[in-house]
XYZ file of C-alpha atoms in Angstrom:
256
model
C 0.000 0.000 0.000
C 1.427 3.357 -1.054
C 0.308 6.965 -0.794
C 0.044 8.957 -4.005
C -0.409 12.607 -3.030
C -1.578 15.104 -5.644
C -1.868 18.756 -4.689
C -4.076 21.185 -6.638
C -4.442 24.973 -6.495
C -8.137 24.882 -5.593
C -11.252 22.758 -5.347
C -12.210 23.259 -9.006
C -8.977 21.872 -10.412
C -9.055 19.089 -7.834
C -12.576 18.089 -8.898
C -11.632 18.166 -12.592
C -8.675 15.867 -11.981
C -10.628 13.530 -9.703
C -13.405 13.138 -12.262
C -10.872 12.246 -14.963
C -9.126 9.756 -12.661
C -12.406 8.088 -11.687
C -13.472 7.702 -15.311
C -10.106 6.170 -16.127
C -10.300 3.770 -13.188
C -13.810 2.636 -14.069
C -13.005 2.098 -17.734
C -9.821 0.242 -16.823
C -11.640 -2.083 -14.430
C -14.271 -2.890 -17.052
C -11.593 -3.555 -19.676
C -9.639 -5.833 -17.328
C -12.406 -7.601 -15.406
C -15.692 -6.871 -17.176
C -17.124 -4.852 -14.287
C -16.333 -1.845 -12.106
C -17.475 -1.484 -8.494
C -17.316 1.950 -6.897
C -18.030 3.067 -3.314
C -18.940 6.713 -2.656
C -18.877 9.001 0.355
C -20.950 12.085 1.058
C -20.431 15.539 2.488
C -19.847 18.781 0.595
C -16.445 17.998 -0.925
C -17.622 15.561 -3.650
C -20.498 17.750 -4.865
C -18.338 19.420 -7.525
C -17.016 16.019 -8.544
C -20.537 14.666 -9.001
C -21.505 17.599 -11.218
C -18.479 16.999 -13.431
C -19.183 13.291 -13.744
C -22.772 14.104 -14.734
C -21.595 16.277 -17.630
C -20.333 13.286 -19.620
C -22.619 10.348 -18.808
C -21.680 8.618 -22.049
C -18.059 8.440 -20.834
C -18.970 5.762 -18.289
C -19.983 2.149 -19.037
C -23.109 2.178 -16.895
C -24.118 -1.370 -17.813
C -20.908 -2.634 -16.185
C -20.784 -0.201 -13.244
C -22.098 -0.905 -9.736
C -22.145 1.819 -7.076
C -22.234 1.392 -3.291
C -21.892 3.825 -0.376
C -19.297 3.928 2.393
C -21.677 5.446 4.938
C -25.053 7.092 5.338
C -26.813 9.336 7.799
C -30.010 7.898 9.242
C -32.326 10.095 7.175
C -34.606 9.487 4.220
C -33.059 9.464 0.759
C -34.713 12.781 -0.141
C -33.361 14.547 2.949
C -30.742 17.271 2.204
C -28.326 15.460 4.551
C -28.559 12.122 2.706
C -25.301 10.989 1.090
C -27.237 9.011 -1.489
C -29.503 11.992 -2.132
C -26.526 14.272 -2.768
C -25.136 11.908 -5.392
C -28.574 11.286 -6.864
C -29.289 14.978 -7.366
C -25.812 15.944 -8.510
C -24.802 12.979 -10.645
C -27.182 10.075 -11.133
C -30.410 11.857 -12.025
C -28.748 14.231 -14.550
C -26.810 11.293 -16.032
C -29.908 9.062 -16.158
C -28.009 6.315 -14.316
C -29.773 2.929 -14.118
C -31.333 2.685 -10.626
C -30.686 -1.048 -10.338
C -26.924 -0.348 -10.497
C -27.090 1.943 -7.465
C -26.992 0.326 -4.036
C -27.636 2.882 -1.271
C -27.615 1.941 2.382
C -31.313 1.293 3.175
C -32.383 3.929 5.682
C -36.051 2.926 5.507
C -35.512 -0.164 7.646
C -36.615 -0.442 11.267
C -33.249 0.559 12.722
C -29.639 1.375 11.773
C -28.637 -2.052 13.070
C -31.090 -3.803 10.761
C -29.891 -1.713 7.815
C -26.259 -2.534 8.625
C -26.990 -6.266 8.723
C -28.819 -6.125 5.385
C -26.074 -4.092 3.702
C -23.398 -6.429 5.015
C -25.200 -9.404 3.476
C -25.324 -7.546 0.157
C -21.621 -6.701 0.267
C -20.587 -10.215 1.265
C -22.557 -11.598 -1.657
C -20.787 -9.274 -4.068
C -17.419 -10.063 -2.541
C -17.994 -13.786 -2.935
C -18.987 -13.343 -6.568
C -15.952 -11.172 -7.351
C -13.347 -13.287 -5.537
C -10.392 -13.391 -5.824
C -10.636 -9.766 -7.016
C -11.176 -7.098 -4.340
C -14.774 -6.167 -3.622
C -14.257 -2.545 -4.735
C -12.207 -1.227 -7.610
C -12.229 2.256 -6.090
C -13.436 3.713 -2.792
C -13.863 7.483 -2.592
C -13.490 8.947 0.885
C -13.412 12.360 2.522
C -11.681 13.602 5.634
C -13.352 15.633 8.359
C -11.804 18.427 10.359
C -11.724 16.026 13.317
C -9.998 13.366 11.221
C -13.009 11.136 10.644
C -13.490 9.308 7.360
C -16.670 7.544 6.256
C -18.457 7.548 9.645
C -15.386 6.266 11.467
C -14.735 8.824 14.181
C -11.644 9.349 16.334
C -11.541 7.314 19.533
C -14.578 5.248 18.543
C -13.207 1.766 17.801
C -14.845 0.030 14.836
C -16.116 -3.540 15.280
C -13.367 -5.976 14.405
C -15.593 -8.599 12.785
C -18.339 -6.567 11.048
C -18.233 -5.120 7.562
C -21.026 -2.626 8.244
C -21.984 -1.104 11.575
C -24.461 1.355 13.121
C -22.639 4.244 14.802
C -23.387 7.457 16.655
C -21.456 10.516 15.558
C -20.099 12.847 18.267
C -22.495 15.327 19.828
C -21.459 18.266 17.635
C -22.900 16.637 14.502
C -26.442 17.479 13.391
C -27.240 13.911 12.326
C -25.722 11.558 14.856
C -27.274 8.206 13.923
C -25.448 6.629 10.969
C -24.458 3.420 9.231
C -20.882 2.962 8.049
C -18.621 0.478 6.363
C -15.785 -0.549 8.648
C -12.092 -0.881 7.717
C -12.711 -4.603 7.244
C -14.925 -3.782 4.253
C -13.177 -0.613 3.046
C -9.833 -2.397 2.856
C -11.282 -4.903 0.406
C -10.529 -2.377 -2.311
C -8.046 -2.113 -5.125
C -7.516 1.622 -4.562
C -8.838 4.377 -2.291
C -9.124 8.058 -3.195
C -9.298 10.714 -0.472
C -10.723 14.083 -1.556
C -9.822 16.888 0.849
C -10.259 20.636 0.480
C -9.914 23.643 2.771
C -7.485 25.080 5.301
C -9.666 23.888 8.191
C -8.742 20.304 7.252
C -4.993 20.917 7.118
C -4.325 19.465 10.617
C -6.233 16.293 9.704
C -4.261 15.886 6.471
C -1.000 16.408 8.332
C -1.915 13.694 10.848
C -3.084 11.289 8.154
C 0.164 11.557 6.176
C 2.580 11.642 9.100
C 5.187 8.889 9.345
C 3.737 7.741 12.651
C 0.416 8.195 14.363
C -2.376 6.674 16.398
C -5.010 4.870 14.345
C -7.589 5.513 17.056
C -7.099 9.278 16.804
C -6.719 9.219 13.010
C -9.136 6.664 11.517
C -7.907 7.253 7.958
C -4.684 5.476 8.922
C -6.681 2.245 9.234
C -7.710 2.405 5.569
C -5.178 0.258 3.720
C -6.289 -0.907 0.269
C -4.446 -3.552 -1.705
C -3.117 -0.945 -4.107
C -2.769 2.814 -3.669
C -4.146 5.475 -1.389
C -4.676 8.436 -3.699
C -4.807 11.825 -1.992
C -6.382 14.606 -4.058
C -5.925 17.684 -1.860
C -5.925 21.395 -2.515
C -3.084 23.644 -1.415
C -4.977 24.920 1.596
C -5.607 21.413 2.943
C -1.963 20.450 2.335
C -0.528 23.622 3.857
C 0.561 22.103 7.187
C 2.256 19.011 5.793
C 6.017 18.948 6.147
C 7.588 16.677 3.535
C 10.213 15.562 6.012
C 7.510 14.448 8.449
C 5.457 12.379 6.012
C 5.801 8.751 5.067
C 8.539 8.147 2.466
C 6.052 7.213 -0.244
C 3.905 10.299 0.347
C 5.921 12.877 -1.584
C 3.414 15.100 -3.401
C 2.961 15.994 -7.009
C 1.765 19.557 -7.495
C -0.876 19.799 -10.208
C -2.590 22.642 -11.952
C-alpha cells in the first residue's frame, strides 16, 4: 500500500482531476475484469465532482458499473443530509443512471442495526462473486476536520468482525445516527481516493500523512487498500504538511 499525493491549487482543479481519474479507473476495471465497483462518500467535498461526472454520462460504461456507499446518515433518501440523495441529485439523475446499479444503504428499515446487517449481506454476496478480485475497484473517501473518514470517528473503535456497523457521531454533529462500512470492508478495495479541500482540514491531512500516528485518533490510517491510497488535496488542505515528516512514499505531485 502506497500513498500517491496530488496537490491542486483549488477545489475546481481538484474536482476536474478527480473526475478524470475516476473515469479512467472505471473504464480500466471494465476492460480488465468486465465490471467496475465503486463506493462513494458524502459531504460537501464531492459535490463538484458529481456535477463533473454528470456532464459526460456517455463516458462511463453504466451497464458494467455498480455503485455502493461507504456510509449514510439515518435520514430518508430525499433529505438534504442524505449521502445518497446528494449523489442522486448531482450525478445520477442528470446522467440518467440505471437505478438497479445503485446500491444505497437502506435507511427505511426499522433501525440502523437492521440496515447494517442487510447491507453487510449484500456486500458479502458481491465479494464472494468477485473473488479473488477485491470487492471494490475504487473507494472514494473524505476527511473531516476532526480526522473522521466515512463515519469512522476518532476514539470510537470500529467492530473488528463486522463489515457494516451502526454508529453514533459525536455530539457536535447534526445527524448523529449513521451506518458505516468498517475498515474490514473498506480495505477490500483495489484503490482508495481521499478528496480533501480547505485550510480547516490541514491538521487532519497532516496527521493522516505523518510517518507515525495513532489509528484511534486518526481513523484514515486504518484504511489500507491492496493498491494505492490516492490523496487529491488542494493547497490549503496540504498547507501544514512537512515533507520531512510524512511517510517516504507520500511525496506530493503539485498539479494545476
